[in-house]
mmCIF file of C-alpha atoms in Angstrom:
data_model
loop_
_atom_site.group_PDB
_atom_site.id
_atom_site.type_symbol
_atom_site.label_atom_id
_atom_site.label_comp_id
_atom_site.label_asym_id
_atom_site.label_seq_id
_atom_site.Cartn_x
_atom_site.Cartn_y
_atom_site.Cartn_z
ATOM 1 C CA UNK A 273 -3.239 -30.388 9.663
ATOM 2 C CA UNK A 274 -1.820 -34.460 9.519
ATOM 3 C CA UNK A 275 0.628 -35.926 11.058
ATOM 4 C CA UNK A 276 4.293 -36.443 8.997
ATOM 5 C CA UNK A 277 6.169 -39.463 10.322
ATOM 6 C CA UNK A 278 10.072 -38.837 10.249
ATOM 7 C CA UNK A 279 13.053 -41.674 10.395
ATOM 8 C CA UNK A 280 16.180 -39.513 10.757
ATOM 9 C CA UNK A 281 19.396 -41.995 10.417
ATOM 10 C CA UNK A 282 22.947 -40.711 12.042
ATOM 11 C CA UNK A 283 25.224 -43.169 11.776
ATOM 12 C CA UNK A 284 23.751 -45.964 10.716
ATOM 13 C CA UNK A 285 21.230 -45.844 13.102
ATOM 14 C CA UNK A 286 18.702 -44.095 13.869
ATOM 15 C CA UNK A 287 18.702 -41.535 16.386
ATOM 16 C CA UNK A 288 16.174 -38.433 17.735
ATOM 17 C CA UNK A 289 19.160 -35.496 17.986
ATOM 18 C CA UNK A 290 19.663 -31.802 19.390
ATOM 19 C CA UNK A 291 19.409 -30.633 15.684
ATOM 20 C CA UNK A 292 21.482 -27.337 16.644
ATOM 21 C CA UNK A 293 24.023 -30.349 18.058
ATOM 22 C CA UNK A 294 24.932 -31.959 14.475
ATOM 23 C CA UNK A 295 28.674 -31.479 13.429
ATOM 24 C CA UNK A 296 30.205 -33.193 10.165
ATOM 25 C CA UNK A 297 33.602 -33.073 12.250
ATOM 26 C CA UNK A 298 33.125 -36.443 13.561
ATOM 27 C CA UNK A 299 29.827 -37.387 13.679
ATOM 28 C CA UNK A 300 29.363 -35.968 16.928
ATOM 29 C CA UNK A 301 25.781 -35.108 17.945
ATOM 30 C CA UNK A 302 24.236 -34.672 21.060
ATOM 31 C CA UNK A 303 21.627 -37.501 21.635
ATOM 32 C CA UNK A 304 18.409 -37.663 22.133
ATOM 33 C CA UNK A 305 17.891 -40.972 21.717
ATOM 34 C CA UNK A 306 19.257 -44.391 20.253
ATOM 35 C CA UNK A 307 17.339 -46.618 19.040
ATOM 36 C CA UNK A 308 17.288 -50.527 19.102
ATOM 37 C CA UNK A 309 15.085 -51.206 16.184
ATOM 38 C CA UNK A 310 16.152 -50.276 12.076
ATOM 39 C CA UNK A 311 14.932 -47.571 9.479
ATOM 40 C CA UNK A 312 13.201 -50.829 8.238
ATOM 41 C CA UNK A 313 10.793 -51.073 11.350
ATOM 42 C CA UNK A 314 9.994 -48.148 11.661
ATOM 43 C CA UNK A 315 8.479 -47.554 7.685
ATOM 44 C CA UNK A 316 6.750 -51.082 8.224
ATOM 45 C CA UNK A 317 4.801 -49.006 11.235
ATOM 46 C CA UNK A 318 3.772 -46.436 9.382
ATOM 47 C CA UNK A 319 2.944 -48.409 6.428
ATOM 48 C CA UNK A 320 0.680 -50.541 8.776
ATOM 49 C CA UNK A 321 -0.953 -47.523 10.225
ATOM 50 C CA UNK A 322 -1.161 -45.831 6.976
ATOM 51 C CA UNK A 323 0.065 -43.298 7.551
ATOM 52 C CA UNK A 324 1.832 -41.344 4.029
ATOM 53 C CA UNK A 325 4.151 -38.317 3.655
ATOM 54 C CA UNK A 326 6.746 -39.172 6.495
ATOM 55 C CA UNK A 327 10.693 -38.419 6.069
ATOM 56 C CA UNK A 328 13.490 -40.461 5.912
ATOM 57 C CA UNK A 329 17.149 -38.326 7.071
ATOM 58 C CA UNK A 330 20.179 -39.253 6.217
ATOM 59 C CA UNK A 331 22.122 -37.084 8.969
ATOM 60 C CA UNK A 332 25.579 -37.446 7.669
ATOM 61 C CA UNK A 333 27.304 -35.877 4.544
ATOM 62 C CA UNK A 334 28.400 -38.540 1.317
ATOM 63 C CA UNK A 335 31.994 -38.007 2.512
ATOM 64 C CA UNK A 336 31.483 -39.423 6.177
ATOM 65 C CA UNK A 337 32.498 -42.941 6.950
ATOM 66 C CA UNK A 338 28.994 -43.861 8.023
ATOM 67 C CA UNK A 339 27.167 -42.857 4.937
ATOM 68 C CA UNK A 340 27.137 -46.107 3.857
ATOM 69 C CA UNK A 341 25.355 -48.163 6.476
ATOM 70 C CA UNK A 342 22.771 -44.717 6.633
ATOM 71 C CA UNK A 343 22.330 -45.234 3.541
ATOM 72 C CA UNK A 344 21.705 -49.091 2.871
ATOM 73 C CA UNK A 345 18.561 -48.188 6.692
ATOM 74 C CA UNK A 346 17.944 -45.214 4.583
ATOM 75 C CA UNK A 347 17.189 -48.012 1.258
ATOM 76 C CA UNK A 348 15.977 -50.428 3.399
ATOM 77 C CA UNK A 349 12.712 -48.290 4.959
ATOM 78 C CA UNK A 350 11.987 -46.835 1.523
ATOM 79 C CA UNK A 351 12.073 -50.977 0.390
ATOM 80 C CA UNK A 352 9.864 -51.048 3.638
ATOM 81 C CA UNK A 353 6.754 -48.885 2.796
ATOM 82 C CA UNK A 354 7.833 -47.948 -1.346
ATOM 83 C CA UNK A 355 5.720 -44.309 -2.385
ATOM 84 C CA UNK A 356 4.958 -44.123 1.554
ATOM 85 C CA UNK A 357 8.180 -41.910 3.002
ATOM 86 C CA UNK A 358 10.084 -38.759 1.230
ATOM 87 C CA UNK A 359 13.844 -38.955 1.299
ATOM 88 C CA UNK A 360 16.045 -35.851 1.881
ATOM 89 C CA UNK A 361 19.976 -35.774 3.234
ATOM 90 C CA UNK A 362 22.956 -33.836 0.504
ATOM 91 C CA UNK A 363 19.792 -34.805 -2.550
ATOM 92 C CA UNK A 364 21.705 -33.775 -5.943
ATOM 93 C CA UNK A 365 20.823 -34.248 -9.629
ATOM 94 C CA UNK A 366 23.343 -36.993 -9.938
ATOM 95 C CA UNK A 367 21.885 -39.505 -7.289
ATOM 96 C CA UNK A 368 18.195 -38.459 -6.812
ATOM 97 C CA UNK A 369 17.011 -40.521 -9.767
ATOM 98 C CA UNK A 370 18.412 -43.265 -7.089
ATOM 99 C CA UNK A 371 16.287 -42.478 -4.253
ATOM 100 C CA UNK A 372 13.231 -42.353 -6.183
ATOM 101 C CA UNK A 373 13.842 -45.497 -7.870
ATOM 102 C CA UNK A 374 14.374 -47.069 -4.657
ATOM 103 C CA UNK A 375 10.973 -46.106 -3.767
ATOM 104 C CA UNK A 376 11.213 -42.311 -2.142
ATOM 105 C CA UNK A 377 7.632 -40.613 -2.987
ATOM 106 C CA UNK A 378 9.936 -37.588 -3.305
ATOM 107 C CA UNK A 379 13.457 -36.430 -2.248
ATOM 108 C CA UNK A 380 13.738 -33.270 -0.329
ATOM 109 C CA UNK A 381 16.609 -31.539 -1.494
ATOM 110 C CA UNK A 382 18.197 -27.513 0.460
ATOM 111 C CA UNK A 383 22.066 -27.629 0.533
ATOM 112 C CA UNK A 384 22.404 -27.889 -2.964
ATOM 113 C CA UNK A 385 20.390 -25.246 -3.987
ATOM 114 C CA UNK A 386 21.362 -22.867 -1.698
ATOM 115 C CA UNK A 387 25.243 -23.189 -2.563
ATOM 116 C CA UNK A 388 27.408 -20.111 -1.293
ATOM 117 C CA UNK A 389 24.188 -18.616 1.272
ATOM 118 C CA UNK A 390 21.869 -17.378 -2.071
ATOM 119 C CA UNK A 391 19.249 -19.640 -3.979
ATOM 120 C CA UNK A 392 21.084 -20.914 -7.001
ATOM 121 C CA UNK A 393 18.096 -20.833 -9.939
ATOM 122 C CA UNK A 394 20.454 -22.492 -12.138
ATOM 123 C CA UNK A 395 20.961 -25.501 -10.135
ATOM 124 C CA UNK A 396 17.246 -25.339 -8.907
ATOM 125 C CA UNK A 397 16.487 -26.140 -12.728
ATOM 126 C CA UNK A 398 18.353 -28.583 -13.299
ATOM 127 C CA UNK A 399 16.792 -30.312 -10.363
ATOM 128 C CA UNK A 400 13.573 -30.012 -11.424
ATOM 129 C CA UNK A 401 14.315 -31.737 -14.820
ATOM 130 C CA UNK A 402 15.387 -34.331 -13.435
ATOM 131 C CA UNK A 403 12.983 -34.867 -10.022
ATOM 132 C CA UNK A 404 9.594 -33.431 -11.871
ATOM 133 C CA UNK A 405 8.276 -30.481 -9.468
ATOM 134 C CA UNK A 406 6.187 -33.426 -8.702
ATOM 135 C CA UNK A 407 8.460 -35.076 -6.567
ATOM 136 C CA UNK A 408 10.835 -32.025 -4.978
ATOM 137 C CA UNK A 409 10.008 -31.059 -2.047
ATOM 138 C CA UNK A 410 12.601 -27.764 -0.807
ATOM 139 C CA UNK A 411 13.329 -28.170 2.991
ATOM 140 C CA UNK A 412 13.785 -24.760 4.129
ATOM 141 C CA UNK A 413 14.992 -25.344 7.654
ATOM 142 C CA UNK A 414 15.662 -22.349 9.508
ATOM 143 C CA UNK A 415 17.517 -20.718 12.756
ATOM 144 C CA UNK A 416 16.721 -16.827 14.165
ATOM 145 C CA UNK A 417 19.822 -14.179 13.088
ATOM 146 C CA UNK A 418 19.182 -10.738 14.564
ATOM 147 C CA UNK A 419 15.636 -11.894 15.499
ATOM 148 C CA UNK A 420 15.055 -12.877 11.898
ATOM 149 C CA UNK A 421 14.963 -16.888 10.745
ATOM 150 C CA UNK A 422 17.313 -17.798 7.590
ATOM 151 C CA UNK A 423 17.486 -21.293 6.198
ATOM 152 C CA UNK A 424 19.980 -22.905 7.219
ATOM 153 C CA UNK A 425 22.239 -26.135 5.112
ATOM 154 C CA UNK A 426 24.846 -28.680 6.010
ATOM 155 C CA UNK A 427 22.887 -29.603 8.682
ATOM 156 C CA UNK A 428 21.320 -27.418 9.028
ATOM 157 C CA UNK A 429 25.710 -25.986 10.065
ATOM 158 C CA UNK A 430 25.461 -23.170 7.968
ATOM 159 C CA UNK A 431 23.508 -19.938 8.072
ATOM 160 C CA UNK A 432 22.345 -19.037 3.970
ATOM 161 C CA UNK A 433 21.312 -14.773 3.624
ATOM 162 C CA UNK A 434 18.183 -16.023 2.858
ATOM 163 C CA UNK A 435 15.243 -15.425 5.270
ATOM 164 C CA UNK A 436 12.608 -17.120 5.613
ATOM 165 C CA UNK A 437 9.798 -14.847 4.219
ATOM 166 C CA UNK A 438 6.250 -15.404 1.670
ATOM 167 C CA UNK A 439 7.716 -13.839 -1.445
ATOM 168 C CA UNK A 440 10.523 -16.265 -0.812
ATOM 169 C CA UNK A 441 8.194 -18.997 -0.645
ATOM 170 C CA UNK A 442 5.828 -17.723 -2.861
ATOM 171 C CA UNK A 443 9.379 -17.804 -4.945
ATOM 172 C CA UNK A 444 10.219 -21.032 -4.244
ATOM 173 C CA UNK A 445 6.394 -22.779 -4.543
ATOM 174 C CA UNK A 446 7.179 -22.848 -8.443
ATOM 175 C CA UNK A 447 9.470 -25.395 -8.252
ATOM 176 C CA UNK A 448 8.194 -28.402 -5.734
ATOM 177 C CA UNK A 449 5.464 -29.735 -4.697
ATOM 178 C CA UNK A 450 5.705 -29.604 -0.466
ATOM 179 C CA UNK A 451 8.221 -27.420 1.720
ATOM 180 C CA UNK A 452 9.335 -28.909 5.107
ATOM 181 C CA UNK A 453 10.483 -26.913 7.898
ATOM 182 C CA UNK A 454 12.609 -27.346 10.921
ATOM 183 C CA UNK A 455 12.751 -25.101 12.959
ATOM 184 C CA UNK A 456 16.854 -25.888 14.145
ATOM 185 C CA UNK A 457 16.944 -23.848 17.471
ATOM 186 C CA UNK A 458 13.815 -25.686 19.140
ATOM 187 C CA UNK A 459 14.952 -29.322 16.794
ATOM 188 C CA UNK A 460 15.338 -32.036 19.766
ATOM 189 C CA UNK A 461 15.105 -29.948 22.788
ATOM 190 C CA UNK A 462 10.822 -30.847 23.705
ATOM 191 C CA UNK A 463 10.793 -27.066 24.525
ATOM 192 C CA UNK A 464 7.833 -25.969 22.542
ATOM 193 C CA UNK A 465 7.198 -24.995 19.561
ATOM 194 C CA UNK A 466 9.024 -21.575 17.340
ATOM 195 C CA UNK A 467 5.491 -19.276 16.956
ATOM 196 C CA UNK A 468 6.682 -17.669 14.169
ATOM 197 C CA UNK A 469 7.459 -20.011 12.239
ATOM 198 C CA UNK A 470 4.290 -21.949 12.639
ATOM 199 C CA UNK A 471 2.521 -18.288 12.805
ATOM 200 C CA UNK A 472 4.223 -17.296 9.164
ATOM 201 C CA UNK A 473 3.417 -20.754 7.724
ATOM 202 C CA UNK A 474 0.062 -20.843 8.017
ATOM 203 C CA UNK A 475 -0.756 -17.429 7.064
ATOM 204 C CA UNK A 476 0.675 -18.066 4.105
ATOM 205 C CA UNK A 477 -0.678 -21.894 3.114
ATOM 206 C CA UNK A 478 -0.152 -22.030 -0.431
ATOM 207 C CA UNK A 479 0.710 -25.502 -1.170
ATOM 208 C CA UNK A 480 1.097 -28.436 1.714
ATOM 209 C CA UNK A 481 3.979 -27.480 4.290
ATOM 210 C CA UNK A 482 5.787 -29.563 6.907
ATOM 211 C CA UNK A 483 6.731 -27.730 10.046
ATOM 212 C CA UNK A 484 9.102 -29.857 12.966
ATOM 213 C CA UNK A 485 10.929 -28.593 15.664
ATOM 214 C CA UNK A 486 9.644 -28.867 19.409
ATOM 215 C CA UNK A 487 6.951 -30.384 20.051
ATOM 216 C CA UNK A 488 6.392 -32.602 23.293
ATOM 217 C CA UNK A 489 3.054 -32.002 24.468
ATOM 218 C CA UNK A 490 -0.834 -31.598 22.992
ATOM 219 C CA UNK A 491 -0.834 -28.169 23.742
ATOM 220 C CA UNK A 492 1.841 -28.075 21.776
ATOM 221 C CA UNK A 493 -0.317 -29.487 18.725
ATOM 222 C CA UNK A 494 -3.196 -27.100 19.114
ATOM 223 C CA UNK A 495 -0.801 -23.941 19.319
ATOM 224 C CA UNK A 496 0.438 -25.587 16.005
ATOM 225 C CA UNK A 497 -3.112 -26.041 14.378
ATOM 226 C CA UNK A 498 -4.051 -22.262 15.570
ATOM 227 C CA UNK A 499 -0.945 -20.844 14.873
ATOM 228 C CA UNK A 500 -0.925 -23.003 11.006
ATOM 229 C CA UNK A 501 -5.103 -22.722 10.552
ATOM 230 C CA UNK A 502 -5.148 -26.091 10.094
ATOM 231 C CA UNK A 503 -2.703 -25.700 6.949
ATOM 232 C CA UNK A 504 -0.157 -27.125 9.100
ATOM 233 C CA UNK A 505 1.222 -30.153 8.801
ATOM 234 C CA UNK A 506 3.502 -31.696 11.619
ATOM 235 C CA UNK A 507 5.893 -34.578 12.075
ATOM 236 C CA UNK A 508 6.841 -35.305 16.048
ATOM 237 C CA UNK A 509 10.336 -36.204 17.066
ATOM 238 C CA UNK A 510 11.887 -36.512 20.320
ATOM 239 C CA UNK A 511 8.765 -35.584 22.076
ATOM 240 C CA UNK A 512 7.012 -39.416 20.619
ATOM 241 C CA UNK A 513 7.874 -42.377 23.082
ATOM 242 C CA UNK A 514 8.596 -44.501 19.381
ATOM 243 C CA UNK A 515 11.786 -41.755 20.030
ATOM 244 C CA UNK A 516 11.592 -41.810 23.613
ATOM 245 C CA UNK A 517 9.100 -39.163 24.379
ATOM 246 C CA UNK A 518 6.056 -38.824 26.769
ATOM 247 C CA UNK A 519 3.596 -38.331 23.421
ATOM 248 C CA UNK A 520 1.804 -41.858 22.943
ATOM 249 C CA UNK A 521 2.237 -42.546 19.437
ATOM 250 C CA UNK A 522 -1.350 -44.118 18.795
ATOM 251 C CA UNK A 523 -2.602 -40.767 20.996
ATOM 252 C CA UNK A 524 -1.210 -38.516 18.087
ATOM 253 C CA UNK A 525 -3.206 -40.396 15.654
ATOM 254 C CA UNK A 526 -6.191 -40.139 17.248
ATOM 255 C CA UNK A 527 -5.901 -36.762 17.984
ATOM 256 C CA UNK A 528 -4.398 -35.134 14.449
ATOM 257 C CA UNK A 529 -6.653 -38.053 12.437
#
C-alpha cells in the first residue's frame, strides 16, 4: 500500500468537499476545508517528500465561470511537480495532450468514457490512441444503490448502469495503466472506509489501484491494508492535517512508507 496525495480544486481554490454534495448548478458543494495555499504549494510539498502518483482533480465543469481559474491552479501544480502528479476532471481526447504536455504523468478519465450511462468502447479506444495506455488512469468512482456499487460520472452526480465488478475491472484494465476509485458516499465525511469496495479491489489486484473515501484514522488504514491485501493504494483528503483533519501528514508517511 502506498500513499497517493491529492489536490482537489473547486472554484479556483484547493478544497476538501463532501463528495456527494457537489452540484454543477451554481458551482455549489458542502465544504470541509478551503486552503489558504494554492495548488502549487501542495505540489511542491509532495515533490519535496518524494511522493509520486498523486492526483489533481478539477471539480468545475468547463462551462463554469470558475473553470479557467481552476485549470490555472492545476497547471501551476503540474509545473511545480512535473511527472509527479496525475490530472483529471473533464478530460477528453481534445484536451488530454495539453495536461500531459504541462507535466501530468497520467490523465484521469471517467465521464468521456461512460457517456450515456454505458462504457463507450469506441470513445475509450480513441482516448487511448491519443494518450497511450501507459498515460491513462480510469476513474471508476462509485456510489451505492440497491446494495450494489455503480460507477458515477459528471463529478459524481450521475449514476451509470455499470456495476463495479471484477469482470468490469478485467475488461477495462486492458486500456489503462491504473484505476482511481472514490467511494463517493463516504468521500469527505471522515467516517470510515467503504469496506465492500476495498475488499473487491484487494481481491482483484491486477494493476495499480488507488482508493479514496472516508479515511480518517490509522485504524482505517489498518482496515484498508487488510481488506486490500496490501495491493490497494490510498488517498487521504479531509482526514489529513494538511486539509484540516486529525491525521498528521508526517505520521501517515511514516506509517505507509
